[in-house]
Coordinates of C-alpha atoms and ligand atoms in Angstrom, one line a residue:
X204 CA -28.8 47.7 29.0
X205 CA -31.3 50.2 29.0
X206 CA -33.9 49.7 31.9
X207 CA -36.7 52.2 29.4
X208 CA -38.4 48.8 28.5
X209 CA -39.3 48.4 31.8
X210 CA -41.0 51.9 32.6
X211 CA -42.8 51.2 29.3
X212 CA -44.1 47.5 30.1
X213 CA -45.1 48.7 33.4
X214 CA -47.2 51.2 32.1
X215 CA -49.3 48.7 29.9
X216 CA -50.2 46.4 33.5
X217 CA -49.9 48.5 36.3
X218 CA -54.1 48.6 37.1
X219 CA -54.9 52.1 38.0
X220 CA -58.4 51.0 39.3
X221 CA -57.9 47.5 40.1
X222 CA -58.3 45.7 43.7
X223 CA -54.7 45.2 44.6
X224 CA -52.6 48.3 45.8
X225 CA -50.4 49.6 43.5
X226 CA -47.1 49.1 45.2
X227 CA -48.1 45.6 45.6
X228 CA -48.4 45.5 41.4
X229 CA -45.0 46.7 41.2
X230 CA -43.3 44.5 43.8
X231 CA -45.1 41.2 41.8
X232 CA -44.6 42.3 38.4
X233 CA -40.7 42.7 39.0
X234 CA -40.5 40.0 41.2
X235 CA -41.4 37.6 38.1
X236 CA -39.8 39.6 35.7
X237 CA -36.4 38.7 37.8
X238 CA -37.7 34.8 38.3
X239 CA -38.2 34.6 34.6
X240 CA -34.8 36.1 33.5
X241 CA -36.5 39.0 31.7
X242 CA -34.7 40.7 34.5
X243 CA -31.2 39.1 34.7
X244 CA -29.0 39.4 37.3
X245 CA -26.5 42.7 37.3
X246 CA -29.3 44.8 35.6
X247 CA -30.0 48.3 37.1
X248 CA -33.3 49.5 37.9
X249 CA -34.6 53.0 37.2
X250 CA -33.8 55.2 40.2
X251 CA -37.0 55.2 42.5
X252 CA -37.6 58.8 42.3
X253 CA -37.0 58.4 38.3
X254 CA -39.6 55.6 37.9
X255 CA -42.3 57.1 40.4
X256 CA -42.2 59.8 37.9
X257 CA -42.8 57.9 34.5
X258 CA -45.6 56.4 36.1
X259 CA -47.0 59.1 37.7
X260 CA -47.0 56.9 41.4
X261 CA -46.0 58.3 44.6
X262 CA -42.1 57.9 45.5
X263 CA -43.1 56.1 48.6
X264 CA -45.3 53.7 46.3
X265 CA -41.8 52.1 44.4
X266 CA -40.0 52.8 47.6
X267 CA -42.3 50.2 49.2
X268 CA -41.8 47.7 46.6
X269 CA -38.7 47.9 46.4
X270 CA -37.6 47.5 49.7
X271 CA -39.9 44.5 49.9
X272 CA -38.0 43.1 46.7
X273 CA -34.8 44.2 48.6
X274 CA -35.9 42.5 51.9
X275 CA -36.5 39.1 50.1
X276 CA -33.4 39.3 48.0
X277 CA -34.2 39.8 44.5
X278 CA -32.8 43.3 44.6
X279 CA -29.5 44.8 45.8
X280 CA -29.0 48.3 46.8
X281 CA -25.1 49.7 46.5
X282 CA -24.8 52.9 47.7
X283 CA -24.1 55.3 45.6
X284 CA -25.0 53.4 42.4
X285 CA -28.6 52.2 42.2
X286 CA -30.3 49.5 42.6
X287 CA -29.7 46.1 41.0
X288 CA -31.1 43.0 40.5
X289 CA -29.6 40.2 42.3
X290 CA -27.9 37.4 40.8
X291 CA -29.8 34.6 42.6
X292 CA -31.3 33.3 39.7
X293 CA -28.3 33.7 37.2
X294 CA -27.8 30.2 35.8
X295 CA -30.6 28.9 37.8
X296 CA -34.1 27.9 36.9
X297 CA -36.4 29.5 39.2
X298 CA -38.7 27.0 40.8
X299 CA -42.2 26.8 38.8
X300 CA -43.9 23.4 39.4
X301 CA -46.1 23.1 36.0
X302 CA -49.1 22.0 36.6
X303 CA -49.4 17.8 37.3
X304 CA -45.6 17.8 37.8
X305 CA -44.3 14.7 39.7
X306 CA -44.1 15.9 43.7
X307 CA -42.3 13.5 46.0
X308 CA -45.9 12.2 46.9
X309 CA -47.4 11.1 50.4
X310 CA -45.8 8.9 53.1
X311 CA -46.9 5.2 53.4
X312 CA -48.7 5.9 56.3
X313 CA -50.2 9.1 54.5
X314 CA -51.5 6.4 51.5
X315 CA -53.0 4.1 54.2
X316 CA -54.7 6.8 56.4
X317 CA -56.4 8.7 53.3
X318 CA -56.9 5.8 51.2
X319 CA -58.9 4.2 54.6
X320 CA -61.1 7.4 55.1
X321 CA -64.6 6.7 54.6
X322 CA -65.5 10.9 55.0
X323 CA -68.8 10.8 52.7
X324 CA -68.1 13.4 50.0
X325 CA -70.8 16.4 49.7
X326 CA -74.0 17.5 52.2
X327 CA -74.2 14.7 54.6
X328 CA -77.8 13.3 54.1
X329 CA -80.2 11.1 56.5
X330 CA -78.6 8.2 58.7
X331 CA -75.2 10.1 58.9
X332 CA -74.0 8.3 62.1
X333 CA -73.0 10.4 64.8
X334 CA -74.5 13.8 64.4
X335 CA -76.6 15.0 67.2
X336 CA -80.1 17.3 66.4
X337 CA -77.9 20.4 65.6
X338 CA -81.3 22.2 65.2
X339 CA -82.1 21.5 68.5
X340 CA -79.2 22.7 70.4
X341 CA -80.0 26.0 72.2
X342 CA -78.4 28.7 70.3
X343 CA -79.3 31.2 72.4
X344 CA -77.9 29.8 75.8
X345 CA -74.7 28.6 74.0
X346 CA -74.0 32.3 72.3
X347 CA -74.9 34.3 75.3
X348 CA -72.4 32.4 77.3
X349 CA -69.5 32.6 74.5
X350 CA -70.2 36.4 73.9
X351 CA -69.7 36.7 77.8
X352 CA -66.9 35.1 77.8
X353 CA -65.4 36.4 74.4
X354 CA -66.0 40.3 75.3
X355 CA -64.2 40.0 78.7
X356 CA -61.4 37.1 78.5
X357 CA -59.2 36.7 81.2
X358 CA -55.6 38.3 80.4
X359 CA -54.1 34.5 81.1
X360 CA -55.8 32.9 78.4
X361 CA -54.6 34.4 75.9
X362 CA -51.0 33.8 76.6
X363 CA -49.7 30.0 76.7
X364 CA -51.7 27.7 78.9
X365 CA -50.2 24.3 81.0
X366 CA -53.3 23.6 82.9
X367 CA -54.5 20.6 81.4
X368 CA -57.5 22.9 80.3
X369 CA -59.4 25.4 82.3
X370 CA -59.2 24.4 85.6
X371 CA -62.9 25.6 85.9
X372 CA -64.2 23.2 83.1
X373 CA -62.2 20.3 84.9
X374 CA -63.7 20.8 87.8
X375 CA -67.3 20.9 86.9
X376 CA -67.1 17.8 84.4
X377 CA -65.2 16.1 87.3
X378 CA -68.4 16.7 89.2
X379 CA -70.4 15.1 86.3
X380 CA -68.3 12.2 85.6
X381 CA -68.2 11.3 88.9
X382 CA -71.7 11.4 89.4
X383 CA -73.1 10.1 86.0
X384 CA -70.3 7.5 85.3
X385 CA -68.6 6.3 88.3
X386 CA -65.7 7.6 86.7
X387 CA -62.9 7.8 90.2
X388 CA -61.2 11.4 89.4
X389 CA -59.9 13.9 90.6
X390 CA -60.4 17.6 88.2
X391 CA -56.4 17.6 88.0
X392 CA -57.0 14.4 85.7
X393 CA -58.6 15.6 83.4
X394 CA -56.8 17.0 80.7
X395 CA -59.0 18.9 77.7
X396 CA -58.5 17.8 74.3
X397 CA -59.7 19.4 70.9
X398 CA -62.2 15.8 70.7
X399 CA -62.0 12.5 71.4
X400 CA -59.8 11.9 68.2
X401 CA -57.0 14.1 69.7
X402 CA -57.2 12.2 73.2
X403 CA -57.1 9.0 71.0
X404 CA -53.9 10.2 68.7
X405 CA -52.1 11.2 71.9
X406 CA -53.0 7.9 74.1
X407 CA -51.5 5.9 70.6
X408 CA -48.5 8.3 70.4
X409 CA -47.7 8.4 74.3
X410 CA -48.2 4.8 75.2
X411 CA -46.9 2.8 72.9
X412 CA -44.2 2.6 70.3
X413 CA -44.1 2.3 66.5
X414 CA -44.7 -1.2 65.5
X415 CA -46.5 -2.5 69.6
X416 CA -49.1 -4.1 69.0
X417 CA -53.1 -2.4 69.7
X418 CA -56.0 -4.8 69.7
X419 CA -59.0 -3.0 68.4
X420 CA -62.6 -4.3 68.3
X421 CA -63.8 -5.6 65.3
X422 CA -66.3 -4.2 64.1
X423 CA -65.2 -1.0 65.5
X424 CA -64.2 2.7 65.3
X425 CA -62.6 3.9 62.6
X426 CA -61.4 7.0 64.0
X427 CA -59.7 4.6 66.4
X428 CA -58.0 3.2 63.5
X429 CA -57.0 6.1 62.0
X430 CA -55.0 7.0 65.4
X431 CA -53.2 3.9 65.9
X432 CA -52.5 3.7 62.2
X433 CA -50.6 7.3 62.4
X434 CA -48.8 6.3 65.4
X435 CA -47.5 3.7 63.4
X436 CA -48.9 1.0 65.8
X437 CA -50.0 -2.6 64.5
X438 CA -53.5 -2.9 64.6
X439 CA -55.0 -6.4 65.6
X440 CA -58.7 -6.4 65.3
X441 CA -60.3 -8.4 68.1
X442 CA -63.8 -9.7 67.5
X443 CA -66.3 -8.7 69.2
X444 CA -69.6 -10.8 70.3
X445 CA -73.0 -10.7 72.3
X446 CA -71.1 -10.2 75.6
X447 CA -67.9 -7.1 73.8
X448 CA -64.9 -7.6 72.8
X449 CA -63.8 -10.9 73.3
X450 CA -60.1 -11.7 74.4
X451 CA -60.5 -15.3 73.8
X452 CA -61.0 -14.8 69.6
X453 CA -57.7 -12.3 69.6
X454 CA -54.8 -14.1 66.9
X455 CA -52.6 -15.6 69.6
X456 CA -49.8 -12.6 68.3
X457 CA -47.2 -10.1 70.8
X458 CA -49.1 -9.1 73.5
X459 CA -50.9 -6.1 73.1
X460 CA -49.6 -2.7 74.2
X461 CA -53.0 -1.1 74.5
X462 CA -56.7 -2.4 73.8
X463 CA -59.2 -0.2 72.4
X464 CA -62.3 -0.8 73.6
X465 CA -66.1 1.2 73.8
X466 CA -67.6 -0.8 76.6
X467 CA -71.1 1.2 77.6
X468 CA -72.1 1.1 74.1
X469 CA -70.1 -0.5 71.5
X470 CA -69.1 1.4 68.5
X471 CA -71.1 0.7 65.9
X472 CA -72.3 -2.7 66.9
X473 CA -74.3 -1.5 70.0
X474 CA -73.5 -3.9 72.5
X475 CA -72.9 -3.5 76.0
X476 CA -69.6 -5.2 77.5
X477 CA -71.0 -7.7 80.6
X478 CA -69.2 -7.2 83.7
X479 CA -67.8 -10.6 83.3
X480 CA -66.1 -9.3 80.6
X481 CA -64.9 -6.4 81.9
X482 CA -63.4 -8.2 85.0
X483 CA -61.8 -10.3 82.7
X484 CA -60.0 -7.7 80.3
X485 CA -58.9 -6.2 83.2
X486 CA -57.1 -9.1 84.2
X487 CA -55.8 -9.9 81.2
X488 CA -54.7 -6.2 80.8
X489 CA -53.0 -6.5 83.8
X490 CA -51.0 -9.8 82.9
X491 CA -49.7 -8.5 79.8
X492 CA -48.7 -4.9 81.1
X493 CA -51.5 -3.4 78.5
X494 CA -53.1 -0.1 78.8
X495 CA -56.6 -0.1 78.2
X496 CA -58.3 2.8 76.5
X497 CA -62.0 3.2 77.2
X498 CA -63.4 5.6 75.0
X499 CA -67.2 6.1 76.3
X500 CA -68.6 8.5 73.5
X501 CA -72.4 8.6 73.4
X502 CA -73.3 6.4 76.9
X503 CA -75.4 9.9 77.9
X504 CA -78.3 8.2 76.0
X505 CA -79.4 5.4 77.6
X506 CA -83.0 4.8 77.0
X507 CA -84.1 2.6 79.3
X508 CA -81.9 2.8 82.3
X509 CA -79.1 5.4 84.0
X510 CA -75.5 5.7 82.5
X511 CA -74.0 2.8 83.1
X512 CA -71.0 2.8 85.3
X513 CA -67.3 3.0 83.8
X514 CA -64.8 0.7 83.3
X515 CA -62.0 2.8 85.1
X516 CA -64.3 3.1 87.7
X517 CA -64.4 -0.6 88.1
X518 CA -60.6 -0.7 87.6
X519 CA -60.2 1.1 90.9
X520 CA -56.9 3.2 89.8
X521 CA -55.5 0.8 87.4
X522 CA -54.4 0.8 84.0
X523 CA -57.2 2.3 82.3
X524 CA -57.3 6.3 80.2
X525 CA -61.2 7.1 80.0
X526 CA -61.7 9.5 77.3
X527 CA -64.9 11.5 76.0
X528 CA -66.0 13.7 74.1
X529 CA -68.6 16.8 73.7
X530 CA -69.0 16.4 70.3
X531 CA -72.4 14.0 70.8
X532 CA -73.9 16.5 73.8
X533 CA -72.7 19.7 72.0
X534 CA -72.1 19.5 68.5
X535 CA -69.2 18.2 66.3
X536 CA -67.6 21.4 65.6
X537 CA -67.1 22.7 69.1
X538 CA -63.8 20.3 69.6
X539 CA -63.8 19.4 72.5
X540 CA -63.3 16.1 74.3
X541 CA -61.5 15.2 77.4
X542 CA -59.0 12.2 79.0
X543 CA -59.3 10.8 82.8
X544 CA -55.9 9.7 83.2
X545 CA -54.4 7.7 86.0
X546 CA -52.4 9.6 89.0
X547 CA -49.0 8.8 87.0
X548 CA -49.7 10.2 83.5
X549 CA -50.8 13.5 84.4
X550 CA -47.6 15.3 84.0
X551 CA -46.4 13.3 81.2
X552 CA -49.6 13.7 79.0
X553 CA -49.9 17.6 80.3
X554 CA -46.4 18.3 79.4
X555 CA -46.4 16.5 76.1
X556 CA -50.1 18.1 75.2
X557 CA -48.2 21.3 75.7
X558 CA -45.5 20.8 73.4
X559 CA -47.0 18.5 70.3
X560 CA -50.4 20.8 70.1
X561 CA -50.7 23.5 72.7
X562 CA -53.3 24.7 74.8
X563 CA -55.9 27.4 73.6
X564 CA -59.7 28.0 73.0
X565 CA -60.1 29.0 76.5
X566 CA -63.3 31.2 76.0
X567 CA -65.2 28.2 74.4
X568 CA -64.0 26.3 78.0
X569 CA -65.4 28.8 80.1
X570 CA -68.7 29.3 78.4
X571 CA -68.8 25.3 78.6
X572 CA -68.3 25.3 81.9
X573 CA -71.2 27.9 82.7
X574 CA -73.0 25.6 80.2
X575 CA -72.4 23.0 82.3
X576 CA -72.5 24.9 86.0
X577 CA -76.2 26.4 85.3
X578 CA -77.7 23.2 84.2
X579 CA -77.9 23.9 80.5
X580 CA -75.7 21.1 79.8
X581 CA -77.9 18.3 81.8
X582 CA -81.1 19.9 80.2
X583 CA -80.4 19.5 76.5
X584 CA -79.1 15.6 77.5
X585 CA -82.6 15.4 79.0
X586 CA -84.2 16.8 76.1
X587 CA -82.1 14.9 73.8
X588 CA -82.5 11.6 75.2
X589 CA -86.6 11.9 74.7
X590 CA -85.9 13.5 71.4
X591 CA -83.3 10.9 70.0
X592 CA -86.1 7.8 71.7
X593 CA -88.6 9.6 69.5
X594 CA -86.7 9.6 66.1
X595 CA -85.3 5.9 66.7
X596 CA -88.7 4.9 67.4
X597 CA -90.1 6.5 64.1
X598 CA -87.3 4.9 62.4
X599 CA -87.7 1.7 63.8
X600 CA -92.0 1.8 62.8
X601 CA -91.5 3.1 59.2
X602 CA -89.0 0.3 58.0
X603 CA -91.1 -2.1 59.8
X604 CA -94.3 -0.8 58.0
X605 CA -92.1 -1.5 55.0
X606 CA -90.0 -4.8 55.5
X607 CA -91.3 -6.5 58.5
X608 CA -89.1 -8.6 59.7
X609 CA -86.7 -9.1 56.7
X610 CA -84.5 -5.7 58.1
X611 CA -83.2 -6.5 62.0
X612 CA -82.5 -3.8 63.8
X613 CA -80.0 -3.9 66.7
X614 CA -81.4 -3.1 70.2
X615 CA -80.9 0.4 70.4
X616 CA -80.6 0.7 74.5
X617 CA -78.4 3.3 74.1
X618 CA -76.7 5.8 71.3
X619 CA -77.7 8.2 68.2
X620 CA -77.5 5.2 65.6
X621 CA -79.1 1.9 64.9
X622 CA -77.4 -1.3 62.7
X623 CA -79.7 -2.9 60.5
X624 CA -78.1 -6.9 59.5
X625 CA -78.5 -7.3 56.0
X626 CA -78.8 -10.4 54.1
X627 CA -75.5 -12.1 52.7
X628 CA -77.0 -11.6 49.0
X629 CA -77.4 -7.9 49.6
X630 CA -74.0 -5.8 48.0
X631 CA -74.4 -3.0 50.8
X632 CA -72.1 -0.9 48.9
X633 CA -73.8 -1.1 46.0
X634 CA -76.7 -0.3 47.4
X635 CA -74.9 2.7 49.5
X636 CA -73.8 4.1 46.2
X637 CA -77.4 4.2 44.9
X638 CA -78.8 5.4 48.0
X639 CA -76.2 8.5 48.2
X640 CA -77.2 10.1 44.7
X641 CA -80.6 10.5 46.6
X642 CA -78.9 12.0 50.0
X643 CA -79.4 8.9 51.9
X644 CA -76.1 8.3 53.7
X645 CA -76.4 4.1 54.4
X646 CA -73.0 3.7 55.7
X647 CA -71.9 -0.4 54.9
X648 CA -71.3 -2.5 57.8
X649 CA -67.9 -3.3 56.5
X650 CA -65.9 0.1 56.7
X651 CA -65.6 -1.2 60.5
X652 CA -64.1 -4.1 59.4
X653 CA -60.1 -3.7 59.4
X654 CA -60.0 -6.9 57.0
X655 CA -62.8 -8.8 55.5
X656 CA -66.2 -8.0 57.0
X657 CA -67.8 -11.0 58.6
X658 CA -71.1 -9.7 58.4
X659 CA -73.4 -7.2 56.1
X660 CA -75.3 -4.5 57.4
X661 CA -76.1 -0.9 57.4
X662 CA -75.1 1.5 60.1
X663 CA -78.0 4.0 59.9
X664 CA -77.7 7.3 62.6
X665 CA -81.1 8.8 63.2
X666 CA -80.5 11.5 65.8
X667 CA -79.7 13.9 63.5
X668 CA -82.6 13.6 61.2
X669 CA -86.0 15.9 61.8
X670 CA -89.0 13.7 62.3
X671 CA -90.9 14.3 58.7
X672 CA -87.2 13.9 57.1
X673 CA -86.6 10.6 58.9
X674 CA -90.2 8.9 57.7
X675 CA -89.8 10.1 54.0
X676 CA -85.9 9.1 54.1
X677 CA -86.6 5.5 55.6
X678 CA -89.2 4.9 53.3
X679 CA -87.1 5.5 50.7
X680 CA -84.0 3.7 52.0
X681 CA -86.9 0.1 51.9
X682 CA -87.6 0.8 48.2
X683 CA -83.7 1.1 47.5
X684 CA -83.1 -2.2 49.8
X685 CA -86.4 -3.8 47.9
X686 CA -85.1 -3.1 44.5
X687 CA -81.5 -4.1 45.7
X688 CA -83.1 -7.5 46.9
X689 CA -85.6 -8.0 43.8
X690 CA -82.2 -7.8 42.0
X691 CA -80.0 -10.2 43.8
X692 CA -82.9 -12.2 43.3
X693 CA -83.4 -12.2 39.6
Ligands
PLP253 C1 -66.6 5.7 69.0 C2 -66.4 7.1 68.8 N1 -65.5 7.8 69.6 C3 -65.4 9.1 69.6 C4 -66.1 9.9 68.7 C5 -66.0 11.4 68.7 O1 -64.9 11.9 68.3 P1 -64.6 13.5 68.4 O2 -64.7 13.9 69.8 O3 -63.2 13.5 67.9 O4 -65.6 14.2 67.5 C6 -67.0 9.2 67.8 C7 -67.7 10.0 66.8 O5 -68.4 9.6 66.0 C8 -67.1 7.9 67.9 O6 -68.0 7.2 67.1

C-alpha cells in the first residue's frame, strides 16, 4: 500500500510552533497510528531521508523518532529494505482502558485502610490536631543550616547508606533522649525513620506475623491502626482509663504479640499512664513474650512539670521499641522520626530498613543535627511550650466565656490538643460536618474508636492556631455546639 497518506496526514498535525519538539510529534502520532491499526503490521514507511523531505524536518528529526519507535518495538528495520511496522499488534487489540472501565480493584486490606482514613479533605482549618505553630518555626535558622549542608554534601551520602541514619544525628539525639527522657541508649540504637508512621509500619512488619494479635488502646491512634492493619495484624482495642491502658479490660483472646501504647501523654485521650501501670504492663509483657511499642510523640510539652521519664527507661533493657518523631518539634513535612531499639534488633531492623525503604535524605539529617548541636532545637521547644500554654489557655477561656461548664475540657498537662466530652444527645459528626463548611476542623471523638465509640467528644488541636484565629474560631465552634444542642433539644 502506498505510505503517501501518511506524509499527507502528517502534514495536517505536525505543530510547527507548538510546545512539544517535533520529533517527539512524529514518534506519538505513528506510535498510535500503529496501536490503532491505521498502521498495520507489514506496512512500509517512507524512507527517513524521503519523509524529512515532504515535511521539510531535519533527517535527524525522523531519525530520532524512529529509532525510538524502533527501540520500543513498533518498528522494524531490515537492512536493505526499509523500515516496517511491526506486527505486534496484528490480530490484537491494543490495550486502551476506556474511561470507568472495570480494573481488578484494591486489595481487602487496601478497602479497609482507605475506607478507615479520616484525612480531612481541603485547607485544614482551626483545631486540626497535631500541627505545630508552623509560622513560628525559625525559617531562617532551619534554611541556613540546609543550604549549608545542601551546597557542600558529603560524597557518602549520596550513594547508598546502612548507618541507621547519620551517625551525627544519632549521636546528638542520643544525648537528648538520654537527658530529657531517661530513655537508656546508646546512638547505635537509634535508627532514623521518615516519621513515626514508618518506625510504626516497620515495628508491625518486623515483629509480628500476619494474623498475631496487637492490643491497641482504645481510644487511640489511628496512625497506629493504619500500621498494624497493613501488616495484616489483628487489632484488639484495649480500653483505656484514668490510670492508661488497662490490661485488665483486654477480651480474654491469643495473647498479644505487641501492645501499642502512648504512655507520657495518651493519644488523644491525654492521660498519663501511672507507674503502677507501667510496672504492671511490663510484667504482663513479659509473661506473654509481647513487645511493647512506646510511641512518645508530643511528651516535649509538658506544662507544668519536666518530661516525664520513659517507659524503656523503666524497662531497664527489656522488651520495649521507643519511637518518636520530629514532626511535633519540627514540622510535619520534614519526615523524620526515630526508633530506640533494644541491643538485639539493631541489625535486624537496620538491615531490613535498608532493603524494604532505603536510607537517604542525609542533608536534612545533618542540618538537624546542627539544629539540634547549637541549641536551636531546645530553643524553639522552649518557645513553643510557652507559646502552645498561651493558645490552650485562650482556648480554654473563650469556650468557657461561652458554655461554662456544659463543654469539659480534658486536663491539658501536656500536648498540642485538648478533648472536649460532649453530651450523649450531641451527633458529633453532624456537628463536624457543619462546622467544616466554615473551616473549623472538630475532629469526633469516635474516629479513635476501632468499634463502637463509648464516649462523644471532640478532639480539638490548638497549637497550630494564631491567637486572634483561635478566639474567633472557638467562638464560633460554641454557636455551632449551641445550635447543635438547641436542636437535639427540640
Ligand atoms: C500518637 C502519634 N504518634 C505519632 C505521630 C506522628 O507521626 P509522624 O512522625 O509520622 O508524623 C502522631 C501525629 O499526629 C501521633 O498523634
Amino acid at each position: 500500500m502506498s505510505s503517501d497518506w501518511i506524509v499527507d496526514a502528517l502534514q495536517q498535525v505536525l505543530q510547527r510552533e507548538g510546545s512539544e519538539a517535533l520529533h517527539r510529534q512524529l514518534y506519538h502520532q505513528l506510535r498510535d497510528w500503529i496501536r490503532q491499526g491505521r498502521l498495520s503490521g507489514g506496512s512500509t514507511l517512507p524512507a527517513s531521508r524521503q519523509l524529512a523531505r515532504k515535511l521539510r524536518l531535519g533527517r535527524n528529526t525522523v531519525l530520532a523518532a524512529y529509532d525510538q519507535l524502533q527501540a520500543e518495538g513498533y518498528l522494524e528495520s531490515r537492512h536493505g529494505s526499509g523500515t516496517y511496522v511491526s506486527d505486534v499488534f496484528t490480530g490484537r487489540d491494543a490495550p486502551s482502558p476506556a474511561p470507568g472501565a472495570r480494573l481488578p480493584g484494591l486489595s481487602q486490606r487496601g478497602q479497609q485502610l482507605s475506607h478507615h482514613s479520616n484525612l480531612p479533605q481541603g485547607v485544614l482549618g482551626a483545631f486540626a490536631p497535631g500541627i505545630p505553630a508552623l509560622d513560628a518555626f525559625p525559617q531562617q535558622q532551619w534554611q541556613r543550616l540546609l543550604s549549608r549542608h545542601n551546597k557542600q554534601p558529603c560524597l557518602d551520602w549520596l550513594g547508598y547508606c546502612h548507618d541507621g541514619g547519620l551517625p551525627a544525628l544519632r549521636e546528638v539525639l542520643c544525648d537528648y533522649l538520654r537527658q530529657s527522657r531517661s530513655v537508656l541508649c546508646r546512638p547505635e540504637q537509634i535508627v532514623i525513620t521518615q516519621g513515626a508512621q514508618q518506625a510504626l509500619e516497620l515495628c508491625a512488619r518486623l515483629l509480628a506475623d500476619p494474623g498475631d494479635t496487637v492490643w491497641l488502646e482504645e481510644p487511640g491512634y489511628a496512625g497506629a491502626q493504619a500500621a498494624m492493619t497493613a501488616a495484616g495484624l489483628d487489632v484488639v482495642p484495649v480500653p483505656v482509663d484514668a490510670e492508661g491502658l488497662n490490661p485488665a479490660l483486654a477480651p480474654p483472646s491469643r495473647s498479644p504479640r505487641l501492645i501499642y501504647v502512648t504512655p507520657s501523654h495518651q493519644y488523644p485521650s491525654g492521660v498519663v499512664m501511672t507507674l503502677g501501670r507501667r510496672l504492671e504492663l511490663l510484667k504482663l509483657a513479659e509473661a506473654h513474650r509481647s513487645w511493647i511499642v512506646e510511641d512518645d510523640y508530643d511528651s516535649e510539652f509538658r506544662y507544668h512539670s519536666q518530661p516525664l521519664a520513659s517507659l524503656q527507661g523503666l524497662a531497664n533493657g527489656g522488651a520495649v521499641i521507643y519511637l518518636g518523631t520530629f514532626s511535633k518539634v519540627m514540622y510535619p513535612g520534614l519526615r523524620l522520626g526515630y526508633l530506640v531499639l533494644p541491643e538485639a534488633l539493631i541489625d535486624p531492623f537496620r538491615a531490613s530498613y535498608a532493603r524494604l525503604y532505603r536510607e537517604g535524605h542525609y542533608a536534612i539529617q545533618a542540618a538537624l543535627a546542627d539544629f539540634i548541636a547549637e541549641g536551636h532545637f531546645a530553643r524553639h521547644i522552649r518557645r513553643m511550650r510557652e507559646l502552645y500554654q498561651i493558645r490552650q489557655t485562650l482556648l480554654r477561656e473563650t469556650l468557657h466565656q461561652r458554655l461554662g461548664e456544659q463543654l469539659p475540657l480534658s486536663p491539658g498537662e501536656a500536648g498540642m490538643h485538648l478533648v472536649a466530652s460532649l453530651p450523649d444527645t450531641v451527633n458529633e459528626q453532624q456537628l463536624s460536618t457543619v462546622a467544616a463548611r466554615e473551616g473549623l476542623w472538630l475532629r469526633p471523638l469516635a474516629r479513635h474508636f476501632w468499634g463502637p465509640a463509648t464516649r462523644r467528644g471532640l478532639v480539638l488541636g490548638y497549637a497550630g492556631v494564631p491567637e486572634a484565629e483561635l478566639c474567633r474560631a472557638a467562638r464560633r465552634m460554641a454557636e455551632l455546639l449551641e445550635q447543635e444542642m438547641q436542636r437535639q433539644g427540640r
